Amino acid sequence: MGTKEVEIVVYGAEQLCASCVSQPSSKETHEWLQAAIGRKYPNQPFTVTFVDIFNPSEEEDKQKFSQRVIEEDMFYPVVLVEGVIVGEGNPRLKTIFAEMEKHGFQPA
């Protein structure tokens, strides 16, 4: 099965956004997604990257999107699968899995 590696990026911050106090932190969401996707799609290549919107990596696309999250006052964490926004604030696994399957992922 020639599935290419899919990149899932979780944009968030160490501190919770003001309206997200009752929700898991961006870091917790990152870890939860990694575990959930790994269980659903074992032995299929993916990476889950956490980007701190207030301290983004050197990659220009990640810096630009971090800026957009701040400027547009998006609810974070914001989750992207291969550049497509699949979740904002409290991401739903169903939506994320549907996007993964568009990239050829097969559930276990």
Backbone as JSON Lines, residues from 0, in Angstrom:
{"i":0,"aa":"M","n":[0.86,-1.19,0.0],"ca":[0.0,0.0,0.0],"c":[0.9,1.24,0.0]}
{"i":1,"aa":"G","n":[0.82,2.03,-1.04],"ca":[1.74,3.15,-1.17],"c":[1.23,4.45,-0.59]}
{"i":2,"aa":"T","n":[0.84,4.42,0.65],"ca":[0.36,5.64,1.29],"c":[1.55,6.52,1.65]}
{"i":3,"aa":"K","n":[1.52,7.78,1.2],"ca":[2.62,8.66,1.59],"c":[2.38,9.18,3.01]}
{"i":4,"aa":"E","n":[3.45,9.61,3.65],"ca":[3.31,10.11,5.02],"c":[2.41,11.34,5.03]}
{"i":5,"aa":"V","n":[1.47,11.35,5.95],"ca":[0.55,12.48,6.08],"c":[0.98,13.29,7.28]}
{"i":6,"aa":"E","n":[1.01,14.62,7.1],"ca":[1.39,15.49,8.21],"c":[0.15,16.11,8.84]}
{"i":7,"aa":"I","n":[0.04,15.88,10.14],"ca":[-1.02,16.5,10.92],"c":[-0.32,17.56,11.78]}
{"i":8,"aa":"V","n":[-0.82,18.79,11.71],"ca":[-0.19,19.85,12.5],"c":[-1.23,20.39,13.49]}
{"i":9,"aa":"V","n":[-0.82,20.45,14.75],"ca":[-1.66,21.0,15.81],"c":[-1.08,22.37,16.17]}
{"i":10,"aa":"Y","n":[-1.83,23.43,15.86],"ca":[-1.4,24.78,16.22],"c":[-2.06,25.15,17.53]}
{"i":11,"aa":"G","n":[-1.26,25.58,18.48],"ca":[-1.83,25.95,19.76],"c":[-0.82,26.71,20.58]}
{"i":12,"aa":"A","n":[-1.01,26.67,21.89],"ca":[-0.11,27.4,22.78],"c":[-0.02,26.65,24.09]}
{"i":13,"aa":"E","n":[1.02,26.96,24.84],"ca":[1.19,26.33,26.15],"c":[0.01,26.68,27.05]}
{"i":14,"aa":"Q","n":[-0.39,27.96,27.02],"ca":[-1.52,28.36,27.86],"c":[-2.81,28.18,27.07]}
{"i":15,"aa":"L","n":[-3.9,27.95,27.77],"ca":[-5.2,27.76,27.12],"c":[-5.73,29.09,26.61]}
{"i":16,"aa":"C","n":[-6.49,29.03,25.53],"ca":[-7.14,30.26,25.08],"c":[-8.27,30.57,26.07]}
{"i":17,"aa":"A","n":[-8.62,31.83,26.19],"ca":[-9.56,32.29,27.22],"c":[-10.87,31.52,27.21]}
{"i":18,"aa":"S","n":[-11.35,31.16,26.03],"ca":[-12.66,30.49,25.96],"c":[-12.52,28.97,26.0]}
{"i":19,"aa":"C","n":[-11.3,28.47,26.22],"ca":[-11.09,27.02,26.16],"c":[-10.72,26.41,27.51]}
{"i":20,"aa":"V","n":[-11.03,27.11,28.6],"ca":[-10.55,26.65,29.91],"c":[-10.99,25.24,30.29]}
{"i":21,"aa":"S","n":[-12.16,24.81,29.86],"ca":[-12.63,23.48,30.27],"c":[-12.13,22.39,29.33]}
{"i":22,"aa":"Q","n":[-11.4,22.77,28.27],"ca":[-10.96,21.79,27.28],"c":[-9.51,21.39,27.5]}
{"i":23,"aa":"P","n":[-9.1,20.26,26.91],"ca":[-7.7,19.86,27.04],"c":[-6.78,20.9,26.4]}
{"i":24,"aa":"S","n":[-5.55,20.96,26.87],"ca":[-4.59,21.91,26.3],"c":[-4.19,21.46,24.9]}
{"i":25,"aa":"S","n":[-3.55,22.35,24.17],"ca":[-3.09,22.03,22.82],"c":[-2.11,20.86,22.85]}
{"i":26,"aa":"K","n":[-1.23,20.86,23.86],"ca":[-0.25,19.77,24.0],"c":[-0.97,18.44,24.26]}
{"i":27,"aa":"E","n":[-1.97,18.45,25.13],"ca":[-2.74,17.23,25.41],"c":[-3.45,16.75,24.15]}
{"i":28,"aa":"T","n":[-4.0,17.69,23.38],"ca":[-4.67,17.34,22.13],"c":[-3.68,16.69,21.18]}
{"i":29,"aa":"H","n":[-2.48,17.24,21.1],"ca":[-1.42,16.7,20.24],"c":[-1.13,15.25,20.6]}
{"i":30,"aa":"E","n":[-0.96,14.97,21.91],"ca":[-0.65,13.61,22.37],"c":[-1.82,12.67,22.15]}
{"i":31,"aa":"W","n":[-3.02,13.16,22.4],"ca":[-4.24,12.37,22.22],"c":[-4.41,11.98,20.75]}
{"i":32,"aa":"L","n":[-4.19,12.93,19.85],"ca":[-4.32,12.65,18.41],"c":[-3.3,11.61,17.96]}
{"i":33,"aa":"Q","n":[-2.07,11.76,18.42],"ca":[-1.02,10.83,18.05],"c":[-1.42,9.4,18.43]}
{"i":34,"aa":"A","n":[-1.93,9.23,19.63],"ca":[-2.34,7.91,20.11],"c":[-3.56,7.4,19.34]}
{"i":35,"aa":"A","n":[-4.56,8.25,19.17],"ca":[-5.81,7.84,18.51],"c":[-5.58,7.46,17.05]}
{"i":36,"aa":"I","n":[-4.78,8.25,16.34],"ca":[-4.52,7.97,14.92],"c":[-3.69,6.71,14.78]}
{"i":37,"aa":"G","n":[-2.73,6.54,15.69],"ca":[-1.9,5.33,15.68],"c":[-2.71,4.06,15.88]}
{"i":38,"aa":"R","n":[-3.73,4.15,16.75],"ca":[-4.6,2.99,17.0],"c":[-5.5,2.71,15.79]}
{"i":39,"aa":"K","n":[-6.03,3.76,15.2],"ca":[-6.97,3.6,14.1],"c":[-6.27,3.15,12.82]}
{"i":40,"aa":"Y","n":[-5.06,3.65,12.59],"ca":[-4.32,3.35,11.35],"c":[-2.94,2.8,11.68]}
{"i":41,"aa":"P","n":[-2.86,1.59,12.26],"ca":[-1.55,1.05,12.63],"c":[-0.67,0.85,11.4]}
{"i":42,"aa":"N","n":[0.63,1.06,11.58],"ca":[1.63,0.84,10.53],"c":[1.4,1.68,9.28]}
{"i":43,"aa":"Q","n":[0.75,2.82,9.43],"ca":[0.58,3.73,8.3],"c":[1.3,5.03,8.65]}
{"i":44,"aa":"P","n":[1.99,5.6,7.67],"ca":[2.92,6.69,7.99],"c":[2.25,8.05,8.19]}
{"i":45,"aa":"F","n":[2.41,8.59,9.39],"ca":[1.92,9.94,9.66],"c":[2.81,10.58,10.71]}
{"i":46,"aa":"T","n":[2.8,11.9,10.74],"ca":[3.47,12.62,11.82],"c":[2.46,13.61,12.39]}
{"i":47,"aa":"V","n":[2.54,13.81,13.69],"ca":[1.72,14.83,14.33],"c":[2.71,15.84,14.91]}
{"i":48,"aa":"T","n":[2.64,17.06,14.41],"ca":[3.56,18.11,14.83],"c":[2.82,19.14,15.65]}
{"i":49,"aa":"F","n":[3.42,19.55,16.76],"ca":[2.83,20.61,17.57],"c":[3.55,21.91,17.24]}
{"i":50,"aa":"V","n":[2.8,22.97,16.94],"ca":[3.39,24.28,16.68],"c":[2.82,25.27,17.7]}
{"i":51,"aa":"D","n":[3.71,25.88,18.48],"ca":[3.31,26.92,19.42],"c":[3.12,28.21,18.62]}
{"i":52,"aa":"I","n":[1.88,28.7,18.56],"ca":[1.59,29.87,17.72],"c":[2.34,31.12,18.15]}
{"i":53,"aa":"F","n":[2.75,31.17,19.43],"ca":[3.48,32.34,19.9],"c":[4.99,32.17,19.74]}
{"i":54,"aa":"N","n":[5.39,30.98,19.3],"ca":[6.81,30.7,19.12],"c":[6.97,29.65,18.02]}
{"i":55,"aa":"P","n":[6.49,29.98,16.79],"ca":[6.45,28.97,15.73],"c":[7.84,28.58,15.25]}
{"i":56,"aa":"S","n":[7.9,27.46,14.55],"ca":[9.17,26.96,14.04],"c":[9.69,27.87,12.93]}
{"i":57,"aa":"E","n":[10.82,27.5,12.38],"ca":[11.46,28.29,11.34],"c":[10.72,28.21,10.0]}
{"i":58,"aa":"E","n":[9.88,27.16,9.84],"ca":[9.22,26.96,8.56],"c":[8.23,28.09,8.28]}
{"i":59,"aa":"E","n":[8.37,28.68,7.09],"ca":[7.59,29.87,6.76],"c":[6.08,29.6,6.78]}
{"i":60,"aa":"D","n":[5.65,28.44,6.25],"ca":[4.21,28.16,6.21],"c":[3.65,28.05,7.63]}
{"i":61,"aa":"K","n":[4.44,27.49,8.54],"ca":[3.97,27.35,9.92],"c":[3.94,28.72,10.62]}
{"i":62,"aa":"Q","n":[4.9,29.57,10.3],"ca":[4.89,30.92,10.87],"c":[3.67,31.7,10.37]}
{"i":63,"aa":"K","n":[3.4,31.59,9.06],"ca":[2.26,32.31,8.47],"c":[0.95,31.84,9.07]}
{"i":64,"aa":"F","n":[0.8,30.52,9.22],"ca":[-0.47,30.03,9.75],"c":[-0.62,30.4,11.22]}
{"i":65,"aa":"S","n":[0.48,30.36,11.96],"ca":[0.44,30.77,13.38],"c":[-0.08,32.2,13.49]}
{"i":66,"aa":"Q","n":[0.42,33.06,12.61],"ca":[0.01,34.46,12.59],"c":[-1.49,34.56,12.3]}
{"i":67,"aa":"R","n":[-1.96,33.73,11.36],"ca":[-3.38,33.73,11.0],"c":[-4.25,33.32,12.19]}
{"i":68,"aa":"V","n":[-3.82,32.3,12.95],"ca":[-4.58,31.85,14.12],"c":[-4.75,33.01,15.1]}
{"i":69,"aa":"I","n":[-3.66,33.75,15.31],"ca":[-3.69,34.88,16.26],"c":[-4.57,36.01,15.7]}
{"i":70,"aa":"E","n":[-4.32,36.4,14.44],"ca":[-5.04,37.53,13.85],"c":[-6.53,37.27,13.72]}
{"i":71,"aa":"E","n":[-6.89,36.05,13.33],"ca":[-8.31,35.74,13.12],"c":[-8.99,35.28,14.41]}
{"i":72,"aa":"D","n":[-8.2,35.27,15.5],"ca":[-8.76,34.9,16.8],"c":[-9.41,33.52,16.75]}
{"i":73,"aa":"M","n":[-8.75,32.58,16.07],"ca":[-9.29,31.23,15.96],"c":[-9.2,30.55,17.31]}
{"i":74,"aa":"F","n":[-10.11,29.61,17.56],"ca":[-10.03,28.82,18.79],"c":[-8.97,27.76,18.6]}
{"i":75,"aa":"Y","n":[-7.97,27.77,19.44],"ca":[-6.96,26.72,19.3],"c":[-7.15,25.68,20.37]}
{"i":76,"aa":"P","n":[-6.66,24.47,20.16],"ca":[-5.82,24.09,19.03],"c":[-6.58,24.04,17.7]}
{"i":77,"aa":"V","n":[-5.86,24.43,16.64],"ca":[-6.36,24.3,15.28],"c":[-5.6,23.12,14.69]}
{"i":78,"aa":"V","n":[-6.33,22.17,14.11],"ca":[-5.7,20.96,13.58],"c":[-5.8,20.97,12.06]}
{"i":79,"aa":"L","n":[-4.66,20.74,11.41],"ca":[-4.61,20.65,9.95],"c":[-4.11,19.27,9.54]}
{"i":80,"aa":"V","n":[-4.73,18.71,8.52],"ca":[-4.24,17.48,7.91],"c":[-3.81,17.87,6.51]}
{"i":81,"aa":"E","n":[-2.5,17.75,6.24],"ca":[-1.96,18.14,4.94],"c":[-2.45,19.53,4.52]}
{"i":82,"aa":"G","n":[-2.45,20.47,5.46],"ca":[-2.8,21.85,5.13],"c":[-4.29,22.17,5.14]}
{"i":83,"aa":"V","n":[-5.16,21.18,5.37],"ca":[-6.61,21.4,5.4],"c":[-7.05,21.5,6.86]}
{"i":84,"aa":"I","n":[-7.78,22.56,7.21],"ca":[-8.25,22.72,8.59],"c":[-9.35,21.69,8.85]}
{"i":85,"aa":"V","n":[-9.12,20.83,9.84],"ca":[-10.1,19.78,10.16],"c":[-10.66,19.93,11.58]}
{"i":86,"aa":"G","n":[-10.14,20.87,12.33],"ca":[-10.65,21.04,13.68],"c":[-10.19,22.35,14.27]}
{"i":87,"aa":"E","n":[-11.07,22.96,15.06],"ca":[-10.73,24.22,15.71],"c":[-11.32,24.19,17.11]}
{"i":88,"aa":"G","n":[-10.49,24.43,18.11],"ca":[-10.98,24.45,19.49],"c":[-11.02,23.06,20.09]}
{"i":89,"aa":"N","n":[-12.01,22.28,19.7],"ca":[-12.13,20.93,20.24],"c":[-12.29,19.98,19.05]}
{"i":90,"aa":"P","n":[-11.18,19.54,18.46],"ca":[-11.26,18.76,17.22],"c":[-11.99,17.44,17.38]}
{"i":91,"aa":"R","n":[-12.7,17.04,16.35],"ca":[-13.45,15.78,16.33],"c":[-12.66,14.73,15.55]}
{"i":92,"aa":"L","n":[-12.48,13.58,16.18],"ca":[-11.73,12.51,15.51],"c":[-12.37,12.1,14.19]}
{"i":93,"aa":"K","n":[-13.7,12.07,14.16],"ca":[-14.4,11.63,12.96],"c":[-13.99,12.48,11.74]}
{"i":94,"aa":"T","n":[-13.92,13.8,11.95],"ca":[-13.56,14.72,10.87],"c":[-12.11,14.5,10.45]}
{"i":95,"aa":"I","n":[-11.24,14.31,11.44],"ca":[-9.81,14.1,11.16],"c":[-9.63,12.78,10.42]}
{"i":96,"aa":"F","n":[-10.3,11.71,10.88],"ca":[-10.19,10.41,10.22],"c":[-10.7,10.48,8.78]}
{"i":97,"aa":"A","n":[-11.79,11.19,8.54],"ca":[-12.34,11.31,7.18],"c":[-11.3,11.93,6.25]}
{"i":98,"aa":"E","n":[-10.58,12.95,6.75],"ca":[-9.55,13.6,5.93],"c":[-8.37,12.64,5.7]}
{"i":99,"aa":"M","n":[-7.99,11.86,6.72],"ca":[-6.89,10.9,6.59],"c":[-7.23,9.87,5.5]}
{"i":100,"aa":"E","n":[-8.49,9.45,5.48],"ca":[-8.9,8.42,4.53],"c":[-8.91,8.94,3.1]}
{"i":101,"aa":"K","n":[-9.05,10.26,2.93],"ca":[-8.92,10.86,1.59],"c":[-7.5,10.67,1.07]}
{"i":102,"aa":"H","n":[-6.56,10.52,2.01],"ca":[-5.15,10.33,1.63],"c":[-4.78,8.85,1.57]}
{"i":103,"aa":"G","n":[-5.78,7.98,1.55],"ca":[-5.52,6.55,1.37],"c":[-5.34,5.74,2.64]}
{"i":104,"aa":"F","n":[-5.57,6.35,3.79],"ca":[-5.43,5.61,5.04],"c":[-6.59,4.62,5.18]}
{"i":105,"aa":"Q","n":[-6.26,3.43,5.66],"ca":[-7.24,2.37,5.86],"c":[-7.38,2.1,7.35]}
{"i":106,"aa":"P","n":[-8.61,2.18,7.91],"ca":[-8.77,1.88,9.32],"c":[-8.46,0.42,9.62]}
{"i":107,"aa":"A","n":[-7.97,0.18,10.82],"ca":[-7.61,-1.2,11.23],"c":[-8.87,-2.01,11.45]}
